[in-house]
Amino acid sequence: MALKGDNVGLSFYAFFANKNDDPDLLMEAATWWIETHKLDHFEKALKIKAMILAGN
């Protein structure tokens, strides 16, 4: 966000390396992102940051 600004998009895949070396953690992130919060594949990074800081 510091380099690209507040409008930059983010996917839950951004939290992982480009390989599936921790499938349980990947599924936990996917569940939080897709099932729990009904987020689109890409969301504004600022929105995700605010949700995490708020403890959602």
Coordinates of N, CA and C in Angstrom, one line a residue:
M1 N 0.8 -1.2 0.0 CA 0.0 0.0 0.0 C 0.9 1.2 0.0
A2 N 2.0 1.2 0.7 CA 2.9 2.3 0.7 C 3.4 2.7 -0.7
L3 N 3.6 1.7 -1.5 CA 4.1 1.9 -2.9 C 3.0 2.2 -3.9
K4 N 1.9 1.5 -3.7 CA 0.8 1.5 -4.8 C -0.4 2.4 -4.4
G5 N -0.5 2.8 -3.1 CA -1.6 3.7 -2.7 C -2.7 2.9 -2.1
D6 N -3.7 3.6 -1.6 CA -4.9 3.1 -0.9 C -5.8 2.3 -1.8
N7 N -5.7 2.4 -3.1 CA -6.6 1.7 -4.1 C -6.1 0.4 -4.5
V8 N -5.0 -0.1 -4.0 CA -4.4 -1.4 -4.4 C -5.3 -2.5 -3.9
G9 N -5.5 -3.5 -4.8 CA -6.3 -4.7 -4.4 C -5.4 -5.8 -3.8
L10 N -6.1 -6.7 -3.1 CA -5.4 -7.8 -2.4 C -6.3 -9.1 -2.5
S11 N -5.6 -10.2 -2.6 CA -6.2 -11.5 -2.6 C -5.7 -12.3 -1.4
F12 N -6.4 -13.2 -0.9 CA -5.9 -14.0 0.2 C -4.7 -14.8 -0.2
Y13 N -4.5 -15.1 -1.4 CA -3.3 -15.7 -1.9 C -2.0 -14.9 -1.7
A14 N -2.2 -13.6 -1.5 CA -1.0 -12.8 -1.3 C -0.3 -13.1 0.0
F15 N -1.0 -13.8 1.0 CA -0.4 -14.2 2.2 C 0.5 -15.4 2.2
F16 N 0.6 -16.0 1.0 CA 1.3 -17.3 0.8 C 2.3 -17.3 -0.2
A17 N 3.3 -18.1 -0.1 CA 4.3 -18.3 -1.2 C 3.6 -18.9 -2.4
N18 N 4.2 -18.9 -3.5 CA 3.6 -19.4 -4.8 C 3.6 -20.9 -4.8
K19 N 3.3 -21.5 -3.7 CA 3.2 -23.0 -3.6 C 2.3 -23.3 -2.4
N20 N 1.8 -24.5 -2.5 CA 0.8 -24.9 -1.4 C 1.6 -25.7 -0.4
D21 N 2.4 -25.1 0.4 CA 3.2 -25.8 1.4 C 2.6 -25.9 2.8
D22 N 1.4 -25.2 3.0 CA 0.7 -25.3 4.2 C -0.8 -25.3 3.9
P23 N -1.3 -26.4 3.4 CA -2.7 -26.4 3.0 C -3.7 -26.1 4.1
D24 N -3.4 -26.5 5.3 CA -4.4 -26.2 6.4 C -4.5 -24.7 6.7
L25 N -3.4 -24.0 6.6 CA -3.4 -22.5 6.8 C -4.0 -21.8 5.6
L26 N -3.8 -22.3 4.4 CA -4.4 -21.8 3.2 C -5.9 -21.9 3.3
M27 N -6.4 -23.1 3.7 CA -7.9 -23.3 3.9 C -8.5 -22.4 5.0
E28 N -7.7 -22.2 6.0 CA -8.2 -21.3 7.1 C -8.3 -19.9 6.6
A29 N -7.4 -19.4 5.8 CA -7.4 -18.1 5.2 C -8.6 -18.0 4.2
A30 N -8.7 -19.0 3.4 CA -9.8 -19.1 2.4 C -11.2 -19.0 3.1
T31 N -11.3 -19.8 4.1 CA -12.6 -19.8 4.9 C -12.9 -18.5 5.5
W32 N -11.9 -17.8 6.1 CA -12.1 -16.5 6.7 C -12.5 -15.5 5.6
W33 N -11.8 -15.6 4.4 CA -12.0 -14.6 3.3 C -13.4 -14.8 2.6
I34 N -13.6 -16.1 2.2 CA -14.7 -16.4 1.4 C -16.0 -16.7 2.1
E35 N -15.9 -17.7 3.1 CA -17.1 -18.1 3.7 C -17.6 -17.2 4.9
T36 N -16.6 -16.8 5.7 CA -17.0 -16.0 6.9 C -17.4 -14.6 6.5
H37 N -16.6 -13.9 5.6 CA -16.8 -12.5 5.3 C -17.4 -12.3 3.9
K38 N -17.6 -13.3 3.2 CA -18.2 -13.2 1.8 C -17.5 -12.2 0.9
L39 N -16.1 -12.1 1.0 CA -15.4 -11.2 0.2 C -15.1 -11.7 -1.2
D40 N -15.0 -10.7 -2.1 CA -14.6 -11.1 -3.5 C -13.2 -11.6 -3.5
H41 N -12.8 -12.1 -4.7 CA -11.4 -12.6 -4.8 C -10.4 -11.5 -4.5
F42 N -10.6 -10.4 -5.1 CA -9.8 -9.2 -4.8 C -10.6 -8.2 -4.1
E43 N -10.0 -7.7 -3.0 CA -10.6 -6.6 -2.2 C -9.6 -5.5 -2.0
K44 N -10.0 -4.3 -1.6 CA -9.1 -3.2 -1.3 C -8.2 -3.6 -0.1
A45 N -6.9 -3.5 -0.3 CA -6.0 -3.8 0.8 C -6.4 -3.0 2.1
L46 N -6.8 -1.8 1.9 CA -7.1 -0.9 3.1 C -8.3 -1.5 3.8
K47 N -9.3 -2.1 3.1 CA -10.4 -2.7 3.8 C -10.0 -4.0 4.6
I48 N -9.1 -4.8 4.0 CA -8.6 -6.0 4.7 C -7.8 -5.6 5.9
K49 N -7.0 -4.6 5.8 CA -6.1 -4.1 6.9 C -7.0 -3.7 8.1
A50 N -8.1 -2.9 7.8 CA -9.0 -2.4 8.8 C -9.7 -3.6 9.5
M51 N -10.1 -4.6 8.7 CA -10.8 -5.7 9.3 C -9.9 -6.5 10.2
I52 N -8.7 -6.7 9.8 CA -7.7 -7.5 10.6 C -7.4 -6.7 11.9
L53 N -7.2 -5.4 11.8 CA -6.9 -4.6 13.0 C -8.1 -4.5 13.9
A54 N -9.3 -4.6 13.4 CA -10.5 -4.6 14.2 C -10.8 -6.0 14.9
G55 N -10.0 -7.0 14.5 CA -10.1 -8.3 15.1 C -11.2 -9.1 14.4
N56 N -11.6 -8.8 13.2 CA -12.6 -9.5 12.5 C -11.8 -10.7 11.8

